[in-house]
Short mmCIF file of C-alpha atoms and ligand atoms in Angstrom, two decimals:
data_model
loop_
_atom_site.label_atom_id
_atom_site.label_comp_id
_atom_site.label_asym_id
_atom_site.label_seq_id
_atom_site.Cartn_x
_atom_site.Cartn_y
_atom_site.Cartn_z
CA MET A 1 86.29 48.18 12.20
CA LYS A 2 83.28 48.74 14.45
CA VAL A 3 80.87 45.57 15.40
CA PRO A 4 77.89 46.53 17.01
CA PHE A 5 76.00 43.98 19.09
CA VAL A 6 72.74 44.70 17.20
CA ASN A 7 71.61 47.27 14.32
CA LEU A 8 68.10 47.58 14.65
CA GLY A 9 67.86 50.71 12.42
CA LEU A 10 69.53 48.71 9.74
CA GLN A 11 67.09 45.62 10.09
CA HIS A 12 64.05 48.49 9.43
CA ARG A 13 65.73 50.31 6.64
CA LEU A 14 65.34 47.66 3.98
CA ILE A 15 61.56 47.47 4.61
CA LYS A 16 60.74 50.93 5.87
CA ASP A 17 58.81 51.80 2.66
CA GLU A 18 56.50 49.05 3.22
CA LEU A 19 56.14 49.81 6.83
CA LEU A 20 55.27 53.32 6.66
CA ASP A 21 52.69 52.25 4.03
CA ILE A 22 51.00 50.26 6.61
CA VAL A 23 51.27 52.69 9.43
CA SER A 24 49.81 55.29 6.96
CA GLY A 25 46.74 52.74 6.05
CA LEU A 26 46.09 51.95 9.47
CA LEU A 27 46.05 55.86 10.72
CA ASP A 28 43.46 56.13 7.86
CA SER A 29 41.17 53.08 8.83
CA GLY A 30 41.65 53.59 12.95
CA GLN A 31 41.51 49.88 13.43
CA PHE A 32 43.60 49.92 16.45
CA ILE A 33 42.69 47.00 18.87
CA LEU A 34 41.87 43.55 18.02
CA GLY A 35 41.80 44.48 14.25
CA ASP A 36 41.93 42.44 11.22
CA ASP A 37 45.81 42.61 10.75
CA LEU A 38 45.77 40.94 14.48
CA ALA A 39 43.62 37.89 13.16
CA THR A 40 45.77 37.64 10.17
CA PHE A 41 49.00 37.68 12.15
CA GLU A 42 47.62 35.09 14.57
CA LYS A 43 46.64 32.71 11.80
CA SER A 44 50.02 33.18 10.15
CA PHE A 45 52.14 32.27 13.43
CA ALA A 46 50.13 29.11 14.29
CA TYR A 47 50.76 28.08 11.00
CA LEU A 48 54.31 28.74 11.25
CA CYS A 49 54.46 27.04 14.80
CA GLY A 50 52.36 24.07 13.40
CA THR A 51 49.56 24.57 16.14
CA LYS A 52 45.94 25.16 15.82
CA TYR A 53 45.83 28.65 17.41
CA ALA A 54 47.91 31.89 18.30
CA LEU A 55 46.96 34.62 20.14
CA GLY A 56 48.75 38.16 20.46
CA VAL A 57 49.55 39.61 23.90
CA ALA A 58 51.37 42.55 25.34
CA ASN A 59 54.69 41.26 25.70
CA GLY A 60 56.65 37.72 26.15
CA THR A 61 56.26 37.88 30.03
CA ASP A 62 52.55 38.30 29.86
CA ALA A 63 52.39 35.47 27.40
CA LEU A 64 53.90 33.10 30.14
CA PHE A 65 51.87 34.41 33.11
CA LEU A 66 48.57 34.63 31.21
CA SER A 67 49.06 31.19 29.98
CA MET A 68 49.70 29.53 33.70
CA ILE A 69 46.68 31.71 35.01
CA ALA A 70 44.56 30.40 32.19
CA MET A 71 45.77 26.88 32.93
CA GLY A 72 44.65 27.21 36.68
CA ILE A 73 48.36 27.44 37.79
CA GLN A 74 48.21 28.86 41.50
CA GLN A 75 49.10 29.51 44.89
CA GLY A 76 50.48 26.42 46.30
CA ASP A 77 51.74 25.24 42.73
CA GLU A 78 55.36 24.73 41.60
CA VAL A 79 56.60 25.32 38.26
CA ILE A 80 60.12 24.02 37.44
CA THR A 81 62.21 26.26 35.29
CA ALA A 82 66.08 27.22 34.34
CA PRO A 83 68.04 29.23 36.58
CA ASN A 84 70.09 30.55 34.01
CA SER A 85 67.22 32.05 31.95
CA PHE A 86 66.05 35.72 31.65
CA LEU A 87 64.39 36.51 34.93
CA ALA A 88 60.93 36.51 33.28
CA SER A 89 60.58 32.97 33.06
CA ALA A 90 60.71 32.56 36.88
CA SER A 91 58.91 36.11 37.58
CA SER A 92 56.04 34.94 35.52
CA ILE A 93 55.61 31.94 37.77
CA HIS A 94 55.82 33.99 40.91
CA LEU A 95 53.20 36.63 39.31
CA ALA A 96 50.57 33.71 38.59
CA GLY A 97 50.94 33.08 42.06
CA ALA A 98 53.01 29.94 42.01
CA THR A 99 56.41 29.31 43.22
CA PRO A 100 59.21 29.03 40.68
CA VAL A 101 61.40 25.90 41.40
CA PHE A 102 64.86 25.82 39.41
CA ALA A 103 66.93 22.90 38.22
CA ASP A 104 70.32 23.14 36.51
CA VAL A 105 71.00 23.04 32.92
CA LYS A 106 73.43 21.02 30.90
CA GLU A 107 76.43 22.20 28.85
CA ASP A 108 74.26 23.67 26.12
CA PHE A 109 72.59 25.99 28.55
CA LEU A 110 69.08 23.91 28.48
CA LEU A 111 67.35 22.32 31.44
CA ASP A 112 68.76 19.07 32.31
CA PRO A 113 66.19 16.03 32.67
CA ASP A 114 67.77 14.46 35.47
CA LYS A 115 67.68 17.76 37.60
CA VAL A 116 63.99 18.27 36.32
CA ARG A 117 62.98 14.62 37.78
CA LYS A 118 64.60 15.74 41.15
CA ALA A 119 63.02 18.75 41.46
CA ILE A 120 59.75 17.54 41.19
CA THR A 121 57.42 17.30 44.58
CA PRO A 122 53.96 16.76 44.91
CA ARG A 123 52.87 20.13 44.52
CA THR A 124 54.71 20.55 40.79
CA ARG A 125 52.11 21.36 38.42
CA ALA A 126 54.10 22.13 35.30
CA ILE A 127 57.57 21.96 33.66
CA MET A 128 58.94 25.24 31.95
CA PRO A 129 61.51 24.45 29.52
CA VAL A 130 63.47 27.47 28.12
CA HIS A 131 64.81 27.17 24.45
CA LEU A 132 67.64 29.54 25.42
CA THR A 133 69.73 30.83 23.07
CA GLY A 134 67.38 29.90 20.16
CA ARG A 135 68.38 26.19 20.53
CA PRO A 136 65.44 23.62 21.32
CA ALA A 137 65.26 21.99 24.98
CA ASP A 138 65.38 18.30 24.93
CA MET A 139 61.61 17.98 24.41
CA ASP A 140 61.43 14.14 24.34
CA ALA A 141 62.58 14.28 27.68
CA MET A 142 60.52 16.71 29.07
CA ILE A 143 57.36 15.62 27.32
CA GLU A 144 58.10 12.08 28.91
CA ILE A 145 58.59 13.42 32.47
CA ALA A 146 55.56 15.74 32.04
CA ARG A 147 53.32 12.60 31.28
CA GLU A 148 54.94 10.45 33.99
CA TYR A 149 54.11 12.98 36.54
CA ASN A 150 50.97 14.65 35.02
CA LEU A 151 52.30 17.96 34.57
CA ALA A 152 51.81 20.55 32.13
CA VAL A 153 54.80 21.73 29.71
CA VAL A 154 54.83 25.73 29.56
CA GLU A 155 57.50 26.29 26.80
CA ASP A 156 59.52 29.51 26.93
CA CYS A 157 60.06 30.24 23.25
CA ALA A 158 60.97 33.77 23.85
CA GLN A 159 64.14 33.55 22.17
CA ALA A 160 63.52 30.69 19.60
CA VAL A 161 61.10 31.55 16.98
CA CYS A 162 61.27 28.98 14.13
CA ALA A 163 63.40 26.80 16.21
CA GLU A 164 62.89 23.03 15.80
CA TYR A 165 63.23 19.53 17.44
CA LYS A 166 63.16 16.59 15.51
CA GLY A 167 61.61 18.65 12.61
CA ARG A 168 58.72 19.95 14.93
CA PRO A 169 58.63 23.62 15.40
CA VAL A 170 58.99 24.86 19.02
CA GLY A 171 55.92 26.30 20.74
CA SER A 172 53.87 23.13 19.59
CA PHE A 173 54.99 20.67 22.08
CA GLY A 174 53.59 21.82 25.36
CA GLU A 175 50.07 22.82 26.23
CA VAL A 176 51.09 26.48 25.29
CA GLY A 177 54.43 27.90 23.54
CA CYS A 178 55.09 31.39 24.96
CA PHE A 179 57.12 33.98 22.64
CA SER A 180 58.24 37.47 23.10
CA LEU A 181 58.34 40.02 20.49
CA HIS A 182 60.50 42.37 22.11
CA PRO A 183 62.87 44.53 19.73
CA LEU A 184 65.87 42.05 20.41
CA LYS A 185 64.22 38.98 19.69
CA ASN A 186 64.26 37.18 16.50
CA LEU A 187 61.20 38.49 15.34
CA SER A 188 59.97 41.55 16.73
CA VAL A 189 57.67 44.76 16.88
CA CYS A 190 58.51 48.02 17.22
CA GLY A 191 57.73 48.21 21.06
CA ASP A 192 56.50 45.24 23.35
CA GLY A 193 54.83 42.47 22.18
CA GLY A 194 54.15 38.74 22.74
CA VAL A 195 52.73 35.70 21.35
CA ILE A 196 50.84 32.31 22.77
CA THR A 197 50.32 29.32 20.65
CA THR A 198 48.43 26.38 21.64
CA SER A 199 46.34 23.41 19.95
CA ASN A 200 44.04 23.38 23.06
CA GLU A 201 40.72 24.82 21.96
CA ALA A 202 39.19 25.12 25.46
CA LEU A 203 42.39 26.97 26.57
CA TYR A 204 42.60 29.07 23.60
CA HIS A 205 39.05 30.59 24.62
CA LYS A 206 40.10 30.76 28.14
CA LEU A 207 43.23 33.13 26.90
CA LEU A 208 41.21 35.06 24.60
CA LYS A 209 39.19 36.33 27.47
CA ALA A 210 42.03 36.32 30.00
CA ARG A 211 43.95 38.76 27.68
CA ASN A 212 40.97 41.05 27.16
CA HIS A 213 39.52 42.05 30.69
CA GLY A 214 37.92 38.53 30.83
CA LEU A 215 35.06 39.73 28.60
CA LYS A 216 33.05 36.98 26.84
CA ASN A 217 31.73 39.57 24.37
CA ARG A 218 31.54 43.11 24.26
CA ASP A 219 29.28 43.71 27.38
CA GLU A 220 29.84 40.73 29.64
CA CYS A 221 32.45 39.84 31.93
CA GLU A 222 33.29 36.35 33.15
CA PHE A 223 35.91 37.06 35.30
CA TRP A 224 38.40 39.95 36.19
CA SER A 225 41.34 39.82 34.11
CA PHE A 226 44.15 41.70 32.51
CA ASN A 227 44.36 44.11 29.49
CA SER A 228 47.20 42.45 27.47
CA ARG A 229 46.64 42.68 23.74
CA LEU A 230 48.73 42.80 21.00
CA ASP A 231 48.38 46.08 19.16
CA ASN A 232 46.77 45.77 15.61
CA LEU A 233 49.59 48.32 14.51
CA GLN A 234 52.08 46.07 15.48
CA ALA A 235 50.60 43.00 14.13
CA ALA A 236 50.30 44.59 10.53
CA LEU A 237 53.97 45.30 10.83
CA LEU A 238 54.37 41.81 11.62
CA ASN A 239 52.64 40.63 8.84
CA VAL A 240 55.51 42.25 6.73
CA LYS A 241 58.30 41.23 9.05
CA LEU A 242 57.10 37.38 8.82
CA LYS A 243 57.87 37.44 5.25
CA LYS A 244 61.50 38.25 6.01
CA LEU A 245 62.02 35.78 9.09
CA PRO A 246 62.73 32.64 6.80
CA GLU A 247 66.08 34.70 5.55
CA TRP A 248 66.77 36.38 8.73
CA THR A 249 66.78 32.81 10.29
CA ALA A 250 68.97 31.41 7.84
CA ARG A 251 71.22 34.39 7.78
CA ARG A 252 71.62 33.72 11.82
CA ARG A 253 72.14 29.98 11.47
CA GLU A 254 74.94 31.02 8.81
CA ILE A 255 76.66 33.36 10.95
CA ALA A 256 76.96 30.83 13.55
CA SER A 257 78.36 28.33 11.35
CA ARG A 258 81.25 30.81 10.42
CA TYR A 259 81.63 31.90 13.84
CA VAL A 260 82.20 27.99 14.66
CA GLU A 261 84.25 27.28 11.61
CA ARG A 262 86.77 30.19 12.63
CA LEU A 263 86.85 29.35 16.16
CA SER A 264 87.03 25.75 16.12
CA ASP A 265 90.91 25.65 16.68
CA THR A 266 90.59 27.58 20.04
CA ASN A 267 90.24 25.99 23.48
CA LEU A 268 86.92 27.88 23.67
CA VAL A 269 83.58 25.98 24.61
CA ILE A 270 81.52 27.19 21.19
CA PRO A 271 77.98 26.02 20.51
CA VAL A 272 77.53 22.97 18.38
CA ASP A 273 74.49 21.89 16.58
CA LYS A 274 73.01 18.57 16.82
CA PRO A 275 71.45 16.81 13.68
CA SER A 276 67.94 16.44 15.40
CA GLU A 277 67.56 20.41 16.02
CA LYS A 278 67.39 23.58 14.24
CA ALA A 279 69.02 26.20 16.60
CA VAL A 280 68.00 29.80 15.33
CA TYR A 281 70.95 31.56 17.45
CA HIS A 282 68.98 34.38 19.19
CA THR A 283 72.37 34.41 20.69
CA PHE A 284 75.67 32.92 20.12
CA ILE A 285 77.50 32.32 23.40
CA ILE A 286 80.91 31.15 24.01
CA GLN A 287 82.59 30.16 27.11
CA CYS A 288 85.95 31.42 28.22
CA GLU A 289 88.02 31.57 31.39
CA ARG A 290 89.09 34.64 31.15
CA ARG A 291 85.87 35.96 30.15
CA ASP A 292 85.94 39.35 31.93
CA GLU A 293 89.39 40.32 30.06
CA LEU A 294 88.31 39.01 26.44
CA LYS A 295 85.09 41.17 26.47
CA ASN A 296 87.44 44.05 27.46
CA PHE A 297 89.82 43.21 24.75
CA LEU A 298 86.99 43.10 22.33
CA ALA A 299 85.72 46.49 23.45
CA GLU A 300 89.12 47.94 22.79
CA HIS A 301 88.70 46.63 19.31
CA GLU A 302 85.45 48.08 18.90
CA ILE A 303 83.48 45.06 19.19
CA ASP A 304 80.43 44.92 21.40
CA SER A 305 79.51 41.83 23.44
CA LYS A 306 77.27 41.04 26.16
CA ILE A 307 76.49 38.79 29.12
CA HIS A 308 73.18 36.80 29.01
CA TYR A 309 73.09 36.54 32.03
CA PRO A 310 75.71 37.59 34.52
CA LEU A 311 73.45 36.76 37.87
CA PRO A 312 71.53 33.69 37.88
CA ILE A 313 67.85 34.10 38.71
CA HIS A 314 68.04 32.01 42.01
CA LEU A 315 70.72 34.69 43.38
CA GLN A 316 68.90 37.81 42.28
CA GLU A 317 67.53 39.94 45.38
CA ALA A 318 64.26 39.57 44.06
CA ALA A 319 64.62 35.64 44.42
CA LYS A 320 65.70 35.62 47.94
CA TYR A 321 62.39 34.71 49.61
CA LEU A 322 62.75 31.05 47.87
CA GLY A 323 65.74 30.27 49.93
CA TYR A 324 68.47 29.30 47.28
CA ARG A 325 72.26 29.53 47.71
CA LYS A 326 75.28 29.82 46.01
CA GLY A 327 76.46 26.53 45.07
CA ASP A 328 72.82 25.36 44.16
CA PHE A 329 73.04 25.35 40.59
CA PRO A 330 76.51 24.59 39.68
CA VAL A 331 76.62 24.30 36.15
CA THR A 332 74.68 27.63 35.54
CA GLU A 333 76.69 29.45 38.40
CA LYS A 334 80.21 28.29 36.46
CA GLN A 335 78.42 29.39 33.15
CA SER A 336 77.55 32.79 34.41
CA LYS A 337 81.45 33.74 34.86
CA THR A 338 82.52 32.21 31.57
CA ILE A 339 79.92 32.89 29.25
CA LEU A 340 80.04 35.74 26.43
CA SER A 341 77.40 36.66 23.79
CA LEU A 342 79.11 37.46 20.45
CA PRO A 343 77.25 39.79 17.82
CA VAL A 344 74.73 37.75 15.86
CA PHE A 345 72.09 39.56 13.81
CA PRO A 346 70.87 39.29 10.13
CA GLU A 347 72.53 42.12 8.77
CA LEU A 348 76.15 41.64 10.28
CA THR A 349 78.59 41.08 7.53
CA ASN A 350 81.25 38.18 7.12
CA GLU A 351 83.85 40.80 7.11
CA GLN A 352 82.73 41.75 10.77
CA ILE A 353 82.61 37.86 11.89
CA ASP A 354 85.99 37.51 10.61
CA TYR A 355 87.23 40.55 12.28
CA VAL A 356 85.62 39.41 15.58
CA CYS A 357 87.19 35.85 15.39
CA ASP A 358 90.64 37.44 14.21
CA THR A 359 90.44 39.46 17.59
CA ILE A 360 89.72 36.46 19.69
CA ASN A 361 92.25 34.60 18.21
CA GLU A 362 94.36 37.64 18.91
CA PHE A 363 93.44 37.68 22.48
CA LEU A 364 93.79 33.98 22.78
CA ILE A 365 97.46 33.18 21.42
CA PRO A 366 99.59 34.98 24.02
CA TYR A 367 97.86 32.45 26.41
CA SER A 368 98.23 29.39 24.56
CA THR A 369 101.81 30.03 24.12
CA GLN A 370 102.41 30.51 27.98
CA ASN A 371 100.71 27.21 28.35
CA LEU A 372 103.11 25.50 26.15
CA GLU A 373 106.40 26.95 28.22
C1 LIG B 401 62.66 38.12 26.81
C2 LIG B 401 62.30 37.06 27.11
C3 LIG B 401 61.09 36.86 28.17
C4 LIG B 401 60.39 38.11 28.36
O1 LIG B 401 59.73 38.78 27.25
P1 LIG B 401 59.46 40.18 27.08
O2 LIG B 401 58.64 40.39 26.10
O3 LIG B 401 60.70 41.05 27.37
O4 LIG B 401 58.61 40.31 28.31
C5 LIG B 401 61.08 35.34 28.82
N1 LIG B 401 61.68 34.59 28.83
C6 LIG B 401 62.91 34.62 27.94
C7 LIG B 401 63.75 33.57 27.85
C8 LIG B 401 63.25 35.91 27.19
O5 LIG B 401 64.60 35.94 26.44
#
């Protein structure tokens, strides 16, 4: 049995006719930039996230970086984020002119509030919790720290659309929530895209200009800015996909619980849900001491797995100027050697999940008996 890591073709096949109708309609109407479909999508997305506003941008990295610029974060400022995230969490801070400062994570891959506190300096302007793997970060703690030190909170929600913390959707806690619509994310466009959520009216109006050349109307430019809009065509496709999102999210959670059930007897570290959260399983990451061997074993059995991410951000060549060293973030560094992402996408079948778990168990059994001898 073959188990791919994702199957984007399959996901689109079921709604293909509807998507094609939309493309055809848009070719006729010629509404390509900042059209009605984008406005409709933004309204629905804000509603979904429990915020007053949402605005589409060109990608998730721009969502982060434009938000920080619009909030006035600049050179000399520091923003605290997680070193185990996708690199764009940090690069966006640099691109906004500020300095990324890392704080280590906990066993659940999410920012450790105690480590965040220790990373605060007089230059700290914001905290960027990353809801990595689709699990909400400890937002009570993040908000408390932010209040105490008068910091902004920029949520990196790229992996976590529809995730909830204490019954409240991510993207509604910080000054802004930044989402990616990259094809591999839980809600995606057919290309690149991103969304920003906020309930701050002034910030919203600043962002509307920031994504559109700094224009305040058709002819008048208030400040030089970027061209980073979400295509109306992509938004129109999203309006169809949004209807499917609850079903897709439910299936991701179902897949995760099936994995948990079938892997709970092993000595692997597996993700656990907390009653106070709803995780949406962008990834399902297990931890195994013999990770590379397990990955190869799965590949030999035609099961695709990935590592998110093998090289922590602070050890990337691009981050050298920040002066971090190996050993600075022990939890992140240890996890980078043991983590393995198993396939989790809505169209994955129960048979495939069981096959993955059987194969993992087959890999582990010889070692567990060796341990007994
Ligand atoms: C994907 C991702 C981003 C960047 O989004 P793009 O749309 O690829 O620019 C940022 N942060 C995290 C955690 C991500 O997973």
